[in-house]
Amino acid sequence: MQILIRSTKTIQKPILHKTDPENQTMNLPELRKKILALRDPDSGRTLEKTGQLKELRIDGTTAHLTVELSSFAAPLKKDFAESVEQTARSVEGIDSAQIQVPIVEQTVAESGKIGLRAKAVIAVGSGKGGVGKSTVALMLALALKRAGCRTGLLDADVYGPSLPQMTGVRGQLAKTGDKIAPHTLDGMPLMSIGFMVPPDQAVIWRGPMLHSAVTTFVRDVAWGSLDYLIVDMPPGTGDVALTLSQLLPVTGAVVVCTPQEVALIDAVKAVGMFRQVKIPLAGIVENMSGFVCPGCSTQYDIFGKGGARDYAEEASIPFLGEIPINLQLRIRGDAGDPNANFEDPQVGPALERIAWNLARHLSDRASVQPLNVSLPVL
């Protein structure tokens, strides 16, 4: 199978034709029928209904297909192409297939009371601090962006904003029209209270001030049209997290915890909070899951291992993956060089797997019911 990837925003009518009549099988209608019956990973609808099939022809025993895929489902591009290829090869007389999968950016309508244009809002939370929640939020956002998604990252951890340090992005914010222009990291929009106050200044606000600030971060920032807005939630289950969960049209929550029992106890409380405010659980991530000695390659489970996976299975929550304890991950976070983590043979695949699992879970949900971003009803 040959997978050719290109990016286009042009929508064209399907091209359905035969090439050399002498080499052409008479199975083009059967191939078309089978391909159109496949489901779009984004919407869960059949390709016949979505109109994503743009070209279909048979040249001898080789099928040539062009099937568009939305940028929202970009992490599933390889799986989608393989599904198309296997379906094509299931048709009698076809021995191979050349698949093109253009990634198409879709316009996202405003949702919620604050007019945010994001197809999915993912809240990354934890029951306590110190479990690497902010690191996971940043790396999840970057993994989705690197896969081809339009992604933004909101650091809503107002009391402990770490985004400026972890990204190396600093400086005062500017205006674009009547909106605040977010800072960017390789084109990914970023917003944090850390861009607005000096690093040594503590934020001492009561609930109403926090609510107003977070509303500003979402409503008055020029986020543009996004596939995903990742929100780094404050730790715990206090009033800030509750305000955020009611303010944002949250599609799902990702809970971060470490393997040991005492951390899981707090993670269970975070899960309970999200369920109480009717935010679906999109998954659990186990951070600091084992340490591989760089000198001898021996693995040490310093905080234990597998506790989050076991809890996810018991609570019927998707398990998104494990991130090992890694010295370079910490060093790159302090140095503001997060993209380098994807080149790390230990950490990079784990981060990409978490993004893939999240996209896969949302795709599975879409196959049952359309993805619907809405405010929770309390």
CSV table of C-alpha atoms in Angstrom, one decimal:
chain,number,residue,atom,x,y,z
A,1,MET,CA,0.0,0.0,0.0
A,2,GLN,CA,1.2,3.5,-0.8
A,3,ILE,CA,-0.1,6.3,1.4
A,4,LEU,CA,0.4,9.7,-0.1
A,5,ILE,CA,-0.5,12.6,2.2
A,6,ARG,CA,-1.2,16.1,1.1
A,7,SER,CA,-3.1,19.1,2.5
A,8,THR,CA,-5.9,20.8,0.7
A,9,LYS,CA,-9.0,22.8,1.4
A,10,THR,CA,-10.6,22.5,-2.0
A,11,ILE,CA,-13.7,20.4,-2.2
A,12,GLN,CA,-14.1,18.7,-5.5
A,13,LYS,CA,-16.7,16.3,-7.0
A,14,PRO,CA,-15.7,12.7,-7.1
A,15,ILE,CA,-13.9,11.5,-10.2
A,16,LEU,CA,-15.2,8.0,-11.1
A,17,HIS,CA,-13.8,6.6,-14.3
A,18,LYS,CA,-12.1,3.6,-15.9
A,19,THR,CA,-8.7,3.7,-17.5
A,20,ASP,CA,-7.5,1.0,-19.9
A,21,PRO,CA,-10.6,-1.1,-20.9
A,22,GLU,CA,-8.4,-4.1,-21.6
A,23,ASN,CA,-6.9,-4.2,-18.1
A,24,GLN,CA,-10.0,-3.0,-16.4
A,25,THR,CA,-12.0,-5.4,-14.3
A,26,MET,CA,-15.8,-4.9,-14.1
A,27,ASN,CA,-15.7,-4.5,-10.3
A,28,LEU,CA,-15.7,-0.7,-10.0
A,29,PRO,CA,-19.3,-0.6,-8.8
A,30,GLU,CA,-18.6,-3.2,-6.1
A,31,LEU,CA,-15.5,-1.3,-5.0
A,32,ARG,CA,-17.4,2.0,-4.9
A,33,LYS,CA,-20.1,0.4,-2.8
A,34,LYS,CA,-17.7,-1.0,-0.2
A,35,ILE,CA,-15.7,2.2,0.1
A,36,LEU,CA,-18.8,4.3,0.6
A,37,ALA,CA,-20.0,2.0,3.3
A,38,LEU,CA,-16.9,2.8,5.4
A,39,ARG,CA,-17.3,5.2,8.3
A,40,ASP,CA,-15.6,8.5,8.8
A,41,PRO,CA,-13.5,8.5,12.0
A,42,ASP,CA,-14.5,12.1,12.7
A,43,SER,CA,-18.3,12.0,12.4
A,44,GLY,CA,-19.1,8.3,12.5
A,45,ARG,CA,-21.2,8.7,9.3
A,46,THR,CA,-20.6,6.7,6.2
A,47,LEU,CA,-18.4,8.1,3.4
A,48,GLU,CA,-21.5,8.0,1.2
A,49,LYS,CA,-23.1,10.6,3.5
A,50,THR,CA,-20.0,12.7,4.1
A,51,GLY,CA,-18.8,13.0,0.5
A,52,GLN,CA,-15.2,12.4,1.4
A,53,LEU,CA,-14.5,10.0,-1.5
A,54,LYS,CA,-12.9,12.2,-4.1
A,55,GLU,CA,-11.4,9.8,-6.6
A,56,LEU,CA,-11.9,6.1,-7.4
A,57,ARG,CA,-10.5,4.2,-10.3
A,58,ILE,CA,-9.0,0.8,-11.1
A,59,ASP,CA,-5.9,0.4,-13.3
A,60,GLY,CA,-5.4,-3.3,-14.1
A,61,THR,CA,-5.3,-5.0,-10.6
A,62,THR,CA,-4.5,-1.7,-8.7
A,63,ALA,CA,-7.1,0.5,-7.1
A,64,HIS,CA,-6.4,4.2,-6.8
A,65,LEU,CA,-8.4,6.1,-4.2
A,66,THR,CA,-8.4,9.6,-2.8
A,67,VAL,CA,-10.4,9.9,0.5
A,68,GLU,CA,-10.3,13.1,2.5
A,69,LEU,CA,-10.0,13.1,6.3
A,70,SER,CA,-10.7,16.0,8.6
A,71,SER,CA,-7.8,17.5,10.6
A,72,PHE,CA,-9.7,16.6,13.8
A,73,ALA,CA,-9.2,12.9,13.0
A,74,ALA,CA,-5.6,13.4,11.7
A,75,PRO,CA,-4.1,11.1,14.4
A,76,LEU,CA,-6.0,8.2,12.9
A,77,LYS,CA,-4.8,8.9,9.4
A,78,LYS,CA,-2.7,5.7,9.1
A,79,ASP,CA,-5.4,3.5,10.5
A,80,PHE,CA,-8.0,5.1,8.2
A,81,ALA,CA,-5.8,4.6,5.1
A,82,GLU,CA,-5.2,0.9,6.1
A,83,SER,CA,-8.9,0.4,6.4
A,84,VAL,CA,-9.5,1.8,3.0
A,85,GLU,CA,-6.7,-0.3,1.5
A,86,GLN,CA,-8.0,-3.5,3.1
A,87,THR,CA,-11.5,-2.8,1.9
A,88,ALA,CA,-10.2,-2.2,-1.7
A,89,ARG,CA,-8.2,-5.4,-1.7
A,90,SER,CA,-11.2,-7.4,-0.5
A,91,VAL,CA,-12.8,-6.8,-4.0
A,92,GLU,CA,-12.1,-9.6,-6.5
A,93,GLY,CA,-9.5,-8.8,-9.0
A,94,ILE,CA,-7.8,-6.1,-7.0
A,95,ASP,CA,-4.3,-7.0,-5.7
A,96,SER,CA,-3.0,-3.7,-4.5
A,97,ALA,CA,-4.2,-0.2,-3.7
A,98,GLN,CA,-2.7,3.3,-3.8
A,99,ILE,CA,-4.4,5.5,-1.2
A,100,GLN,CA,-4.2,9.3,-1.0
A,101,VAL,CA,-5.5,10.8,2.3
A,102,PRO,CA,-5.6,14.6,2.1
A,103,ILE,CA,-6.1,16.3,5.4
A,104,VAL,CA,-8.9,18.9,5.3
A,105,GLU,CA,-9.5,21.7,7.8
A,106,GLN,CA,-13.2,22.2,8.6
A,107,THR,CA,-14.9,25.4,9.7
A,108,VAL,CA,-16.0,25.1,13.3
A,109,ALA,CA,-19.2,26.9,14.4
A,110,GLU,CA,-19.3,28.9,17.7
A,111,SER,CA,-20.5,26.9,20.6
A,112,GLY,CA,-21.6,27.6,24.2
A,113,LYS,CA,-22.4,31.0,25.6
A,114,ILE,CA,-18.9,32.4,25.0
A,115,GLY,CA,-18.6,31.8,21.3
A,116,LEU,CA,-15.6,29.5,21.4
A,117,ARG,CA,-14.9,27.8,18.0
A,118,ALA,CA,-13.4,24.5,19.1
A,119,LYS,CA,-14.7,21.2,18.0
A,120,ALA,CA,-13.5,19.5,21.2
A,121,VAL,CA,-12.5,20.9,24.5
A,122,ILE,CA,-10.5,18.5,26.6
A,123,ALA,CA,-9.9,19.3,30.3
A,124,VAL,CA,-6.8,17.8,31.8
A,125,GLY,CA,-7.2,17.5,35.5
A,126,SER,CA,-5.9,15.7,38.6
A,127,GLY,CA,-7.0,15.1,42.1
A,128,LYS,CA,-3.8,16.7,43.5
A,129,GLY,CA,-0.7,18.6,42.4
A,130,GLY,CA,2.7,17.2,41.6
A,131,VAL,CA,1.6,14.4,39.3
A,132,GLY,CA,2.7,16.1,36.1
A,133,LYS,CA,-0.7,17.3,34.9
A,134,SER,CA,0.7,20.4,33.2
A,135,THR,CA,3.4,18.4,31.4
A,136,VAL,CA,0.7,15.9,30.2
A,137,ALA,CA,-1.5,18.8,29.0
A,138,LEU,CA,1.3,20.4,27.1
A,139,MET,CA,2.6,17.2,25.5
A,140,LEU,CA,-0.9,16.1,24.6
A,141,ALA,CA,-1.6,19.4,22.8
A,142,LEU,CA,1.7,19.2,21.0
A,143,ALA,CA,1.2,15.5,20.0
A,144,LEU,CA,-2.2,16.4,18.5
A,145,LYS,CA,-0.7,19.3,16.7
A,146,ARG,CA,2.1,17.3,15.3
A,147,ALA,CA,-0.4,14.7,14.0
A,148,GLY,CA,-2.1,17.4,12.0
A,149,CYS,CA,-4.8,18.8,14.3
A,150,ARG,CA,-5.4,22.5,14.9
A,151,THR,CA,-4.8,22.7,18.6
A,152,GLY,CA,-4.7,25.4,21.3
A,153,LEU,CA,-3.6,25.2,24.9
A,154,LEU,CA,-5.1,27.1,27.8
A,155,ASP,CA,-3.2,27.2,31.0
A,156,ALA,CA,-6.1,27.6,33.4
A,157,ASP,CA,-4.0,26.7,36.5
A,158,VAL,CA,-4.2,30.3,37.6
A,159,TYR,CA,-2.4,29.8,41.0
A,160,GLY,CA,0.5,27.8,39.5
A,161,PRO,CA,0.9,28.8,35.8
A,162,SER,CA,3.8,26.8,34.3
A,163,LEU,CA,3.2,27.2,30.6
A,164,PRO,CA,5.7,30.1,30.1
A,165,GLN,CA,8.5,28.1,31.7
A,166,MET,CA,7.7,24.8,30.0
A,167,THR,CA,7.5,26.3,26.5
A,168,GLY,CA,10.0,29.1,26.8
A,169,VAL,CA,7.4,31.5,25.5
A,170,ARG,CA,7.2,34.8,27.4
A,171,GLY,CA,6.3,38.4,27.0
A,172,GLN,CA,3.3,40.7,27.2
A,173,LEU,CA,0.2,40.0,25.1
A,174,ALA,CA,-0.9,42.2,22.3
A,175,LYS,CA,-4.4,42.9,20.8
A,176,THR,CA,-5.8,41.8,17.5
A,177,GLY,CA,-8.9,43.8,16.8
A,178,ASP,CA,-11.1,43.6,19.9
A,179,LYS,CA,-9.5,40.3,21.0
A,180,ILE,CA,-6.3,39.3,22.8
A,181,ALA,CA,-3.7,37.8,20.5
A,182,PRO,CA,-2.4,34.6,22.2
A,183,HIS,CA,1.2,33.7,22.2
A,184,THR,CA,2.2,30.8,20.0
A,185,LEU,CA,4.5,27.8,20.0
A,186,ASP,CA,5.2,26.6,16.5
A,187,GLY,CA,1.9,28.1,15.4
A,188,MET,CA,-0.1,26.6,18.3
A,189,PRO,CA,-1.9,29.3,20.3
A,190,LEU,CA,-1.2,29.5,24.0
A,191,MET,CA,-2.9,31.4,26.8
A,192,SER,CA,-1.8,31.7,30.5
A,193,ILE,CA,-2.0,34.1,33.4
A,194,GLY,CA,1.7,33.6,33.4
A,195,PHE,CA,1.9,35.9,30.3
A,196,MET,CA,0.1,38.7,32.3
A,197,VAL,CA,1.8,38.7,35.7
A,198,PRO,CA,5.5,38.7,36.7
A,199,PRO,CA,7.0,35.3,37.5
A,200,ASP,CA,7.5,36.2,41.2
A,201,GLN,CA,4.1,37.7,41.7
A,202,ALA,CA,1.5,35.4,43.4
A,203,VAL,CA,-2.1,35.4,42.2
A,204,ILE,CA,-4.3,36.1,45.2
A,205,TRP,CA,-7.9,36.1,43.9
A,206,ARG,CA,-11.3,35.1,45.2
A,207,GLY,CA,-13.7,32.9,43.2
A,208,PRO,CA,-15.5,35.8,41.2
A,209,MET,CA,-12.1,37.2,40.0
A,210,LEU,CA,-11.0,33.7,38.9
A,211,HIS,CA,-14.2,33.2,37.0
A,212,SER,CA,-13.9,36.5,35.3
A,213,ALA,CA,-10.3,35.8,34.3
A,214,VAL,CA,-11.0,32.4,32.9
A,215,THR,CA,-14.0,33.8,31.0
A,216,THR,CA,-11.6,36.4,29.5
A,217,PHE,CA,-9.1,33.7,28.5
A,218,VAL,CA,-11.8,31.8,26.5
A,219,ARG,CA,-14.2,34.5,25.2
A,220,ASP,CA,-11.8,37.4,24.6
A,221,VAL,CA,-8.8,35.5,23.1
A,222,ALA,CA,-8.4,35.1,19.3
A,223,TRP,CA,-8.2,31.3,19.3
A,224,GLY,CA,-9.4,31.0,15.8
A,225,SER,CA,-11.0,27.7,14.6
A,226,LEU,CA,-9.7,24.8,16.5
A,227,ASP,CA,-10.1,21.0,16.4
A,228,TYR,CA,-9.0,20.7,20.0
A,229,LEU,CA,-8.6,23.2,22.9
A,230,ILE,CA,-6.6,21.5,25.7
A,231,VAL,CA,-7.3,23.1,29.1
A,232,ASP,CA,-4.8,22.6,31.9
A,233,MET,CA,-7.1,22.6,34.9
A,234,PRO,CA,-6.1,23.5,38.4
A,235,PRO,CA,-5.4,20.5,40.6
A,236,GLY,CA,-7.9,19.2,43.1
A,237,THR,CA,-11.7,19.6,43.1
A,238,GLY,CA,-12.0,23.2,44.4
A,239,ASP,CA,-14.1,26.1,43.2
A,240,VAL,CA,-11.8,27.0,40.3
A,241,ALA,CA,-12.2,23.6,38.7
A,242,LEU,CA,-15.9,23.7,39.3
A,243,THR,CA,-16.2,27.1,37.7
A,244,LEU,CA,-14.2,26.0,34.7
A,245,SER,CA,-16.3,22.8,34.2
A,246,GLN,CA,-19.5,24.9,34.1
A,247,LEU,CA,-18.0,27.7,32.0
A,248,LEU,CA,-16.4,25.7,29.2
A,249,PRO,CA,-18.3,23.4,26.7
A,250,VAL,CA,-16.1,20.5,27.7
A,251,THR,CA,-16.1,17.4,25.5
A,252,GLY,CA,-14.2,15.2,27.8
A,253,ALA,CA,-11.8,15.1,30.8
A,254,VAL,CA,-8.4,13.4,31.0
A,255,VAL,CA,-7.3,12.6,34.5
A,256,VAL,CA,-3.6,12.4,35.3
A,257,CYS,CA,-2.3,10.4,38.2
A,258,THR,CA,0.8,8.4,39.3
A,259,PRO,CA,0.7,4.7,40.0
A,260,GLN,CA,0.8,4.7,43.8
A,261,GLU,CA,-2.3,4.1,45.9
A,262,VAL,CA,-2.2,7.5,47.7
A,263,ALA,CA,-2.3,9.3,44.3
A,264,LEU,CA,-5.1,7.1,43.0
A,265,ILE,CA,-7.2,8.1,46.0
A,266,ASP,CA,-7.1,11.7,44.8
A,267,ALA,CA,-7.6,10.7,41.2
A,268,VAL,CA,-10.8,9.0,42.1
A,269,LYS,CA,-12.1,12.3,43.6
A,270,ALA,CA,-11.3,14.1,40.3
A,271,VAL,CA,-13.2,11.5,38.4
A,272,GLY,CA,-16.1,11.9,40.8
A,273,MET,CA,-16.0,15.7,40.3
A,274,PHE,CA,-16.2,15.4,36.5
A,275,ARG,CA,-19.0,12.9,36.7
A,276,GLN,CA,-20.9,15.1,39.1
A,277,VAL,CA,-20.8,18.0,36.6
A,278,LYS,CA,-21.7,15.7,33.8
A,279,ILE,CA,-18.4,15.9,31.9
A,280,PRO,CA,-17.6,12.6,30.1
A,281,LEU,CA,-14.3,10.9,31.1
A,282,ALA,CA,-12.2,10.8,28.0
A,283,GLY,CA,-9.4,8.8,29.7
A,284,ILE,CA,-6.8,8.3,32.3
A,285,VAL,CA,-3.0,8.8,31.9
A,286,GLU,CA,-0.5,7.2,34.3
A,287,ASN,CA,2.5,9.5,34.6
A,288,MET,CA,5.9,8.6,36.2
A,289,SER,CA,5.2,5.0,35.3
A,290,GLY,CA,8.5,3.2,35.9
A,291,PHE,CA,12.1,4.3,35.5
A,292,VAL,CA,14.6,2.8,33.1
A,293,CYS,CA,18.1,3.2,34.3
A,294,PRO,CA,20.1,4.8,31.5
A,295,GLY,CA,23.3,3.0,32.6
A,296,CYS,CA,22.0,-0.6,32.9
A,297,SER,CA,18.6,-0.5,31.2
A,298,THR,CA,17.0,-2.0,34.3
A,299,GLN,CA,13.5,-0.8,35.0
A,300,TYR,CA,12.6,0.3,38.5
A,301,ASP,CA,9.0,0.9,39.5
A,302,ILE,CA,9.7,3.7,41.9
A,303,PHE,CA,6.0,4.6,42.4
A,304,GLY,CA,4.6,1.3,41.4
A,305,LYS,CA,3.2,0.5,38.0
A,306,GLY,CA,-0.2,-0.2,36.5
A,307,GLY,CA,-2.4,1.3,39.3
A,308,ALA,CA,-4.0,3.8,37.0
A,309,ARG,CA,-4.6,1.2,34.3
A,310,ASP,CA,-6.3,-1.1,36.8
A,311,TYR,CA,-8.5,1.7,38.2
A,312,ALA,CA,-9.5,2.8,34.6
A,313,GLU,CA,-10.6,-0.8,33.9
A,314,GLU,CA,-12.6,-1.0,37.1
A,315,ALA,CA,-14.2,2.4,36.5
A,316,SER,CA,-14.9,1.8,32.8
A,317,ILE,CA,-12.8,4.7,31.8
A,318,PRO,CA,-10.5,4.6,28.7
A,319,PHE,CA,-6.8,4.1,29.6
A,320,LEU,CA,-4.8,6.4,27.3
A,321,GLY,CA,-1.3,5.3,28.2
A,322,GLU,CA,1.7,5.5,30.5
A,323,ILE,CA,4.6,8.0,30.6
A,324,PRO,CA,7.8,6.8,32.2
A,325,ILE,CA,10.0,8.7,34.6
A,326,ASN,CA,12.5,10.3,32.4
A,327,LEU,CA,15.3,12.7,33.3
A,328,GLN,CA,15.4,14.4,30.0
A,329,LEU,CA,11.6,15.0,30.1
A,330,ARG,CA,12.2,17.1,33.2
A,331,ILE,CA,15.2,18.9,31.8
A,332,ARG,CA,13.4,19.8,28.6
A,333,GLY,CA,10.5,21.1,30.6
A,334,ASP,CA,12.7,23.3,32.7
A,335,ALA,CA,14.5,24.5,29.5
A,336,GLY,CA,11.3,25.2,27.6
A,337,ASP,CA,12.1,22.7,24.8
A,338,PRO,CA,9.0,20.4,24.8
A,339,ASN,CA,9.2,19.4,21.1
A,340,ALA,CA,12.5,17.6,21.7
A,341,ASN,CA,10.6,15.0,23.8
A,342,PHE,CA,9.1,13.5,20.6
A,343,GLU,CA,12.6,12.6,19.4
A,344,ASP,CA,13.2,10.6,22.6
A,345,PRO,CA,12.9,6.9,22.0
A,346,GLN,CA,11.4,6.3,25.4
A,347,VAL,CA,9.1,9.2,25.8
A,348,GLY,CA,8.1,10.1,22.2
A,349,PRO,CA,6.2,6.9,21.3
A,350,ALA,CA,4.3,7.1,24.7
A,351,LEU,CA,3.2,10.6,24.0
A,352,GLU,CA,2.0,9.9,20.5
A,353,ARG,CA,0.2,6.8,21.7
A,354,ILE,CA,-1.8,8.9,24.3
A,355,ALA,CA,-2.9,11.3,21.5
A,356,TRP,CA,-3.8,8.4,19.3
A,357,ASN,CA,-5.9,6.7,22.0
A,358,LEU,CA,-7.7,10.0,22.8
A,359,ALA,CA,-8.6,10.4,19.1
A,360,ARG,CA,-9.6,6.8,18.9
A,361,HIS,CA,-11.9,7.1,21.9
A,362,LEU,CA,-13.6,10.2,20.5
A,363,SER,CA,-14.0,8.4,17.1
A,364,ASP,CA,-15.6,5.4,18.9
A,365,ARG,CA,-18.0,7.8,20.6
A,366,ALA,CA,-18.9,9.5,17.3
A,367,SER,CA,-19.8,6.1,15.8
A,368,VAL,CA,-22.4,5.7,18.6
A,369,GLN,CA,-23.5,9.4,18.7
A,370,PRO,CA,-22.3,12.5,17.0
A,371,LEU,CA,-19.7,14.6,18.9
A,372,ASN,CA,-21.7,17.3,20.5
A,373,VAL,CA,-19.9,20.1,22.4
A,374,SER,CA,-22.3,21.5,25.0
A,375,LEU,CA,-22.3,23.0,28.5
A,376,PRO,CA,-23.0,20.5,31.3
A,377,VAL,CA,-26.4,20.7,32.9
A,378,LEU,CA,-26.1,20.8,36.7
